[in-house]
mmCIF file of C-alpha atoms (C1' of nucleotides) in Angstrom:
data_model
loop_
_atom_site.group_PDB
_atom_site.id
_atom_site.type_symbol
_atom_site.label_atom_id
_atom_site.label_comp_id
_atom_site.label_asym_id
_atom_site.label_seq_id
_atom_site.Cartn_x
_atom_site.Cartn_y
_atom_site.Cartn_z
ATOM 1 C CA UNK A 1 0.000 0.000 0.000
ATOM 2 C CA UNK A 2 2.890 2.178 0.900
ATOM 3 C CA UNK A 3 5.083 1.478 -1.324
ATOM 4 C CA UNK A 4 3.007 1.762 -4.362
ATOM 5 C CA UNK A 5 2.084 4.988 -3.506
ATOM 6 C CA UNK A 6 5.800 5.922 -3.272
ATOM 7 C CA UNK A 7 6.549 3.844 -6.172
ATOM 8 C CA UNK A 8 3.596 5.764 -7.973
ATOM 9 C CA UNK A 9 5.085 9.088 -6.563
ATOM 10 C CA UNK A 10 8.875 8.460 -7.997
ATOM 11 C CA UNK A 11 7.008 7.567 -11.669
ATOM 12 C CA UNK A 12 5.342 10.628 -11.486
ATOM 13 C CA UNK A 13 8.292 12.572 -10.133
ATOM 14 C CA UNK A 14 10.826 11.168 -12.945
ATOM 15 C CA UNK A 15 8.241 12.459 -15.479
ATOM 16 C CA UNK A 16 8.211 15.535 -14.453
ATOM 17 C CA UNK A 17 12.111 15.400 -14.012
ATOM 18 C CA UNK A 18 12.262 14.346 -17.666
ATOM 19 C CA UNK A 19 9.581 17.061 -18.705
ATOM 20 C CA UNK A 20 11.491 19.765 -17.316
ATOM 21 C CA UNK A 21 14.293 19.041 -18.891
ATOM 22 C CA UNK A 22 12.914 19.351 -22.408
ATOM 23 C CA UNK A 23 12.688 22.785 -24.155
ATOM 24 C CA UNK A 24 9.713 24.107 -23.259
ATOM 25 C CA UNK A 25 8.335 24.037 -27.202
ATOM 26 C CA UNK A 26 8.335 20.326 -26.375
ATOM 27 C CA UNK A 27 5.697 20.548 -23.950
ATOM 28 C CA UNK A 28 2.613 18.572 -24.736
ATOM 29 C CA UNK A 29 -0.696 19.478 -23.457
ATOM 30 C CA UNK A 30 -1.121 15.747 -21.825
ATOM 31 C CA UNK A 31 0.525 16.399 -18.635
ATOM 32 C CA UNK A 32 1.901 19.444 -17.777
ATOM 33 C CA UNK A 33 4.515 20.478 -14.977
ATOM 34 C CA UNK A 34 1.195 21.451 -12.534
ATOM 35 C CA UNK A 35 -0.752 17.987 -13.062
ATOM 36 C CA UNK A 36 2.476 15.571 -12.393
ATOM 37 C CA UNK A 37 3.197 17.966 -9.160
ATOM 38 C CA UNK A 38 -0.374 17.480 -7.881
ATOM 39 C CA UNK A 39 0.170 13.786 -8.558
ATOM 40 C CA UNK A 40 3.327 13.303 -6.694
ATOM 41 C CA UNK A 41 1.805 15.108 -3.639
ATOM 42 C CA UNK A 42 -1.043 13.558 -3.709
ATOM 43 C CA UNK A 43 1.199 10.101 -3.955
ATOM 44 C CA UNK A 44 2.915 11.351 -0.942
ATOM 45 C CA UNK A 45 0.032 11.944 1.296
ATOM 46 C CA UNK A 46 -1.441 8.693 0.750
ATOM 47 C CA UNK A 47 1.314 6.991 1.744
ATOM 48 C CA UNK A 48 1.779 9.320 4.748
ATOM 49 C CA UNK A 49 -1.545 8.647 5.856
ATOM 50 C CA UNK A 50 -1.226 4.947 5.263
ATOM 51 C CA UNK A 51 2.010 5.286 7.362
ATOM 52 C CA UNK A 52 0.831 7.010 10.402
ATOM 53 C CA UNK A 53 -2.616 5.820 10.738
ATOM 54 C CA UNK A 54 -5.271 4.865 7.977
ATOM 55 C CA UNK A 55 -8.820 3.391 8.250
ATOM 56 C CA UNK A 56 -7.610 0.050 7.688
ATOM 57 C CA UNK A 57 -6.342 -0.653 11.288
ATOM 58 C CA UNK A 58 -7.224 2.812 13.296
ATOM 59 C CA UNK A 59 -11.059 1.736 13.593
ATOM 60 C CA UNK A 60 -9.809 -1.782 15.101
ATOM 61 C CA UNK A 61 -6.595 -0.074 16.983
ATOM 62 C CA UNK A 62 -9.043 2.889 18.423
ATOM 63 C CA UNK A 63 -11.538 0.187 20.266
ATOM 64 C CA UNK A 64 -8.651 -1.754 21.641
ATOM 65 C CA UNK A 65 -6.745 1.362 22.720
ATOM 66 C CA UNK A 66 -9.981 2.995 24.841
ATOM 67 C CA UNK A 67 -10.074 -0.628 26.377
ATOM 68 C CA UNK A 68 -6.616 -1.496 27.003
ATOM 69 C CA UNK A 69 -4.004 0.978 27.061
ATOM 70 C CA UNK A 70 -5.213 4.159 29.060
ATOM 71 C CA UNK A 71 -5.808 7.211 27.575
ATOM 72 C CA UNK A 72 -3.112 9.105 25.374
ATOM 73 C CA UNK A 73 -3.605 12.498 26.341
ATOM 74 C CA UNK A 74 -0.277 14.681 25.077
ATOM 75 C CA UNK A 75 0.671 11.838 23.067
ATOM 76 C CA UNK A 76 2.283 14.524 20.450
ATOM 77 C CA UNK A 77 5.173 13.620 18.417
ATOM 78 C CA UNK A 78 7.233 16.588 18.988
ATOM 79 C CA UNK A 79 7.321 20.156 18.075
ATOM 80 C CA UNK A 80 5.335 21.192 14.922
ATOM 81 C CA UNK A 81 8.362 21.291 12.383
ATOM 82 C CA UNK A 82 7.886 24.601 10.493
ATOM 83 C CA UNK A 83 7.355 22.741 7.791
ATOM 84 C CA UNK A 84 4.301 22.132 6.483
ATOM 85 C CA UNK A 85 2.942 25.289 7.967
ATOM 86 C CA UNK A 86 2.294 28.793 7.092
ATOM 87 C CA UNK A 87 0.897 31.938 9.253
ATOM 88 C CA UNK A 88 -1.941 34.345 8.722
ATOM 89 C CA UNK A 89 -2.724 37.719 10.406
ATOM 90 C CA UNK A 90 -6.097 38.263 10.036
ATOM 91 C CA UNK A 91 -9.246 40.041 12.116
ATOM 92 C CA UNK A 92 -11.183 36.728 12.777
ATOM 93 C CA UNK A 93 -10.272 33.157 14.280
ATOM 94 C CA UNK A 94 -12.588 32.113 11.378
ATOM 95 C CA UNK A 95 -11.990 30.533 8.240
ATOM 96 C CA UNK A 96 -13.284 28.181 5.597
ATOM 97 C CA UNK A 97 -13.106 24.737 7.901
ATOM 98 C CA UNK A 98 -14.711 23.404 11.229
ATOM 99 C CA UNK A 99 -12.245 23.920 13.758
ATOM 100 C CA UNK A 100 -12.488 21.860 17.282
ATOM 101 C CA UNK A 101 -10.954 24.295 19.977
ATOM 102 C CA UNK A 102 -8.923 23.177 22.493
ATOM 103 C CA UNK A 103 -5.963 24.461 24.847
ATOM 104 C CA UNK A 104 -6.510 26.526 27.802
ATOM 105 C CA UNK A 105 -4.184 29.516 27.765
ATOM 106 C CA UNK A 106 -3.554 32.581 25.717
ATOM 107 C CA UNK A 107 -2.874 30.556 22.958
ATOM 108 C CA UNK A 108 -5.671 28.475 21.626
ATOM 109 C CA UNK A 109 -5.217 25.312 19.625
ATOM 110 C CA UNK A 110 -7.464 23.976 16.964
ATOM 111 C CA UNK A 111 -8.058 20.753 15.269
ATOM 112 C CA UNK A 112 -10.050 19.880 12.112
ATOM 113 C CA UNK A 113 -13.236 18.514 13.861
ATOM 114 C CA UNK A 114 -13.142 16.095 10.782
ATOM 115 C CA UNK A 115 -9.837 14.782 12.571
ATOM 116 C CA UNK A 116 -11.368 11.046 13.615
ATOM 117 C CA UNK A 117 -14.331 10.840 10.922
ATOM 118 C CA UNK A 118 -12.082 11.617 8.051
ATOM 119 C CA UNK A 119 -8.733 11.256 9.439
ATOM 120 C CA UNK A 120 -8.450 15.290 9.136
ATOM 121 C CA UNK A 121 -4.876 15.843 11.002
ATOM 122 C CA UNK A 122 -4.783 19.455 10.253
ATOM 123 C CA UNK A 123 -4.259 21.772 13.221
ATOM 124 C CA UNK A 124 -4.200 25.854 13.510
ATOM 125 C CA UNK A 125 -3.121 27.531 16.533
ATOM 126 C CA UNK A 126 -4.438 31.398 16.824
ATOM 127 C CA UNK A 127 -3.003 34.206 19.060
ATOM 128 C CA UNK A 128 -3.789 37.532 19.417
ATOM 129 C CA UNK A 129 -1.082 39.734 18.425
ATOM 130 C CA UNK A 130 -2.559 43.281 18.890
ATOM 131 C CA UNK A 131 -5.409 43.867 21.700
ATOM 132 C CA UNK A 132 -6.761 47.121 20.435
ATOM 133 C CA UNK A 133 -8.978 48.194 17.896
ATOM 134 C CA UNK A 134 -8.498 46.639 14.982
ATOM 135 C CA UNK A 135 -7.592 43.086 17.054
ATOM 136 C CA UNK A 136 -5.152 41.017 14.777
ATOM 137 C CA UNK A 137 -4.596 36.728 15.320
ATOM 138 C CA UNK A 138 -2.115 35.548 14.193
ATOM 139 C CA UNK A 139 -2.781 31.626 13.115
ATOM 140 C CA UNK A 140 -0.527 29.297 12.296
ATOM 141 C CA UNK A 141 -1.591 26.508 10.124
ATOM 142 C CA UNK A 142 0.035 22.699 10.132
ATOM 143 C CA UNK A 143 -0.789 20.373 7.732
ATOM 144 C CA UNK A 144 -3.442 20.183 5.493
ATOM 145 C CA UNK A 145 -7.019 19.317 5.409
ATOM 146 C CA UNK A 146 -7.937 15.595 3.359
ATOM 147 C CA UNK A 147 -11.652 16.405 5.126
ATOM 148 C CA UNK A 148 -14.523 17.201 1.964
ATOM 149 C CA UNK A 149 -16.319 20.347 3.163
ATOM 150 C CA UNK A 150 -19.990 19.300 2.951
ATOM 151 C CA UNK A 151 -20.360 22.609 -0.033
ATOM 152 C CA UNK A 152 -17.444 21.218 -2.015
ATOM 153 C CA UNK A 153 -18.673 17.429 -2.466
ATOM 154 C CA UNK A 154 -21.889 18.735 -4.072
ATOM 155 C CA UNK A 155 -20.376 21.098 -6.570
ATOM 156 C CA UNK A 156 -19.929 20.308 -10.143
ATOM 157 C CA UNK A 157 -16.752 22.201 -10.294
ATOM 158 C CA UNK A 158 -15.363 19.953 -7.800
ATOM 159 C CA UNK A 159 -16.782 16.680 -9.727
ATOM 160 C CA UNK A 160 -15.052 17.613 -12.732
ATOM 161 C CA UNK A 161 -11.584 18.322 -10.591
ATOM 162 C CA UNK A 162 -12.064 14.553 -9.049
ATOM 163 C CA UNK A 163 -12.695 13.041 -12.335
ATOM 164 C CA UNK A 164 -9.685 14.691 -14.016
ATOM 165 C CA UNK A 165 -7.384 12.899 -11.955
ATOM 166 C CA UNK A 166 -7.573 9.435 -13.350
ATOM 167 C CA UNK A 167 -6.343 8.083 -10.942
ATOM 168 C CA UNK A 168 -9.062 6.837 -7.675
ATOM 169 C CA UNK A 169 -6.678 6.536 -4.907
ATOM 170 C CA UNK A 170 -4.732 9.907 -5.807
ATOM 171 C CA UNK A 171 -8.392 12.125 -6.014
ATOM 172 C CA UNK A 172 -7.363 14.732 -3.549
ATOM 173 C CA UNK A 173 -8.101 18.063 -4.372
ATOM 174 C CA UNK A 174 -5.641 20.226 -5.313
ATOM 175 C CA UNK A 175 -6.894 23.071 -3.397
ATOM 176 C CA UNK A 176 -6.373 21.003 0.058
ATOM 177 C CA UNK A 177 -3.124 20.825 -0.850
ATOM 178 C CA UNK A 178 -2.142 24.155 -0.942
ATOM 179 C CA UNK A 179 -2.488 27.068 1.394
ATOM 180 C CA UNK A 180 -5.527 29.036 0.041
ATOM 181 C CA UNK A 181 -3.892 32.677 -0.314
ATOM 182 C CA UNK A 182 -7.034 33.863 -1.877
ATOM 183 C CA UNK A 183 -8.649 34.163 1.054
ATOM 184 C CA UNK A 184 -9.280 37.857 2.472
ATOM 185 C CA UNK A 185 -5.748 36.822 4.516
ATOM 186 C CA UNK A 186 -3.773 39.933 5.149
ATOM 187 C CA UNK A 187 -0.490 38.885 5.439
ATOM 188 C CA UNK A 188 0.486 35.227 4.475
ATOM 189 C CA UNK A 189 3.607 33.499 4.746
ATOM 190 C CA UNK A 190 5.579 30.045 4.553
ATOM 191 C CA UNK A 191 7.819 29.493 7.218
ATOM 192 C CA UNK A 192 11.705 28.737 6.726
ATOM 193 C CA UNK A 193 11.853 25.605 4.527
ATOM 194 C CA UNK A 194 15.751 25.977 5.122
ATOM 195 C CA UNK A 195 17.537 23.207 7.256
ATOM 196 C CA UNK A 196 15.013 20.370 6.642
ATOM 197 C CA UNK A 197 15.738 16.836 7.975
ATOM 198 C CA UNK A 198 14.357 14.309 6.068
ATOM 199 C CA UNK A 199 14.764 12.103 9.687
ATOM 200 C CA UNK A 200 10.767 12.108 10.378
ATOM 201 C CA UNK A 201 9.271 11.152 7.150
ATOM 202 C CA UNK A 202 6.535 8.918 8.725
ATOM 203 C CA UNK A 203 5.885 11.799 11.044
ATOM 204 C CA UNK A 204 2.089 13.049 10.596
ATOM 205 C CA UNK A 205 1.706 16.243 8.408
ATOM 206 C CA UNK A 206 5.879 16.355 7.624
ATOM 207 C CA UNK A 207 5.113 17.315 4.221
ATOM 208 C CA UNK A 208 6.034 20.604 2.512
ATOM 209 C CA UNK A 209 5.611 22.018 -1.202
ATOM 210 C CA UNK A 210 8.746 24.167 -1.950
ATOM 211 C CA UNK A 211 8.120 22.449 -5.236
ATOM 212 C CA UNK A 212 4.809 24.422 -6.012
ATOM 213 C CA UNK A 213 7.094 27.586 -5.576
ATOM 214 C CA UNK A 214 8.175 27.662 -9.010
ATOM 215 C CA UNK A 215 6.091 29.020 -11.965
ATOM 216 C "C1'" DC B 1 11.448 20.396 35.564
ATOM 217 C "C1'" DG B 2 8.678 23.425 32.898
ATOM 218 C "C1'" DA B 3 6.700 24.642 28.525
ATOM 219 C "C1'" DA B 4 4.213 22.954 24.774
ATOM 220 C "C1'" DT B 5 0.819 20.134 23.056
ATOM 221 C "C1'" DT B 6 -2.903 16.908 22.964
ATOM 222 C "C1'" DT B 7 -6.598 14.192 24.810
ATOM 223 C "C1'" DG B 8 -10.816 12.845 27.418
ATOM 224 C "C1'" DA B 9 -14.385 14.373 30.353
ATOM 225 C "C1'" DC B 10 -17.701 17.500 31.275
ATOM 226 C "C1'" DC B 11 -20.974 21.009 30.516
ATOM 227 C "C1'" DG B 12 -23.942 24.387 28.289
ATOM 228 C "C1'" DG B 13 -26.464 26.054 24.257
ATOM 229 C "C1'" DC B 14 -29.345 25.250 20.394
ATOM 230 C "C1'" DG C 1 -28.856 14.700 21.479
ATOM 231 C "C1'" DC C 2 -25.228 16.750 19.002
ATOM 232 C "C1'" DC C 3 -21.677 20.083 18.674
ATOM 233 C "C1'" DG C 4 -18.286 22.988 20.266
ATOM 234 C "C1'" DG C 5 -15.900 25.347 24.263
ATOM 235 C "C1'" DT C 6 -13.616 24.775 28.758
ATOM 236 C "C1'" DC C 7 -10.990 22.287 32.032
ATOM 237 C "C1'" DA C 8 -7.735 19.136 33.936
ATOM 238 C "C1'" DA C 9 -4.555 15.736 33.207
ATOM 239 C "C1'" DA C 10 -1.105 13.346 30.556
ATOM 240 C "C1'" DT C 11 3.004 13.024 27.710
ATOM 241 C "C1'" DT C 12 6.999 14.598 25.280
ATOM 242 C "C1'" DC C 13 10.674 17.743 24.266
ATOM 243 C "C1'" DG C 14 14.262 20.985 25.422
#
DNA sequence: CGAATTTGACCGGC
DNA sequence: GCCGGTCAAATTCG
């Protein structure tokens, strides 16, 4: 399962190696630079999520864990690496998900409240950053949401985006994958990519995209 | 050891 | 009753 995701996600990153190495006149329409990117990530996250946790055993481990080991509570597998993540200053806590608060201080921590019926592991932690007036949070996104927003499984526009990729086990939406910037976000940035270890790659939500960076 | 982070329990509102 | 916020406890990292 793994591995043919990763196997899936080399084939798909060897095209586009071998794409963008040929003028660009040579470019055919079939797969461009954009569609083989998507498919690699997508690759990637499957086998992520197969790694750290997928339906296939988490149903079975969850009943056995309530019964038998005690609760996990802090069971958190380090400090968020930065990458994967990406801030926002905005006015509001709110955005375009369901967000299950948590965290008791100051600092309050979200999760996707999708996070155990669609193995959602996105988290967001907001801070205020300015008390007056115009009150500014600063949130700070980590990982990305796999959860389908009731709206966007109904629309056609997202129909056609599943059935373009072929593919049934890479159908993630492009749009999940990426930080939405065209949100009314004031100020948006990616962290530091710099100094990455590739040490944690089963690690939930290690996963960046300096590759989408180019144009 | 303390800060950071996450979970489960509980509780209140709709 | 379900959903989301609050609280307290648990666990891991630095």
């Amino acid at each position: 399962m793994v591995k043919e995701h990763l196997v899936q996600g080399k084939e798909f990153a060897v095209q586009l190696q071998s794409l963008l190495q040929q003028p660009l006149a040579h470019h055919n329409k079939s797969a461009s630079p954009h569609d083989l990117i998507l498919k690699i990530l997508t690759c990637f996250t499957k086998a992520l999520s197969s790694v750290t946790g997928s339906k296939d055993f988490s149903n079975e481990f969850r009943k056995k864990d309530k019964q038998v080991v005690k609760n996990r509570r802090g069971c958190y597998r380090g400090k968020r690496k930065a990458l994967d993540s990406w801030t926002r200053e905005t006015t509001t806590t709110e955005d375009e998900h369901a967000w299950r608060k948590y965290g008791q201080k100051e600092r309050c921590y979200y999760r996707c409240s999708h996070k155990y019926d669609q193995e959602c592991y996105a988290t967001k932690q907001v801070e205020r950053i300015k008390e007056e007036e115009p009150i500014i949070y600063r949130t700070k996104y980590f990982g990305h949401h796999v959860c389908k927003r009731p709206q966007m499984i109904t629309t056609s526009r997202e129909e056609s985006k599943l059935q373009h990729s072929r593919d049934k086990s890479c159908a993630l939406d492009w749009q999940d994958l990426i930080p939405d910037f065209s949100l009314e976000g004031v100020v948006s940035s990616y962290n530091d990519l710099n100094g990455l270890d590739m040490d944690n790659v089963g690690e939930f939500g290690d996963f960046h995209f300096e590759a989408l960076e180019f144009s």
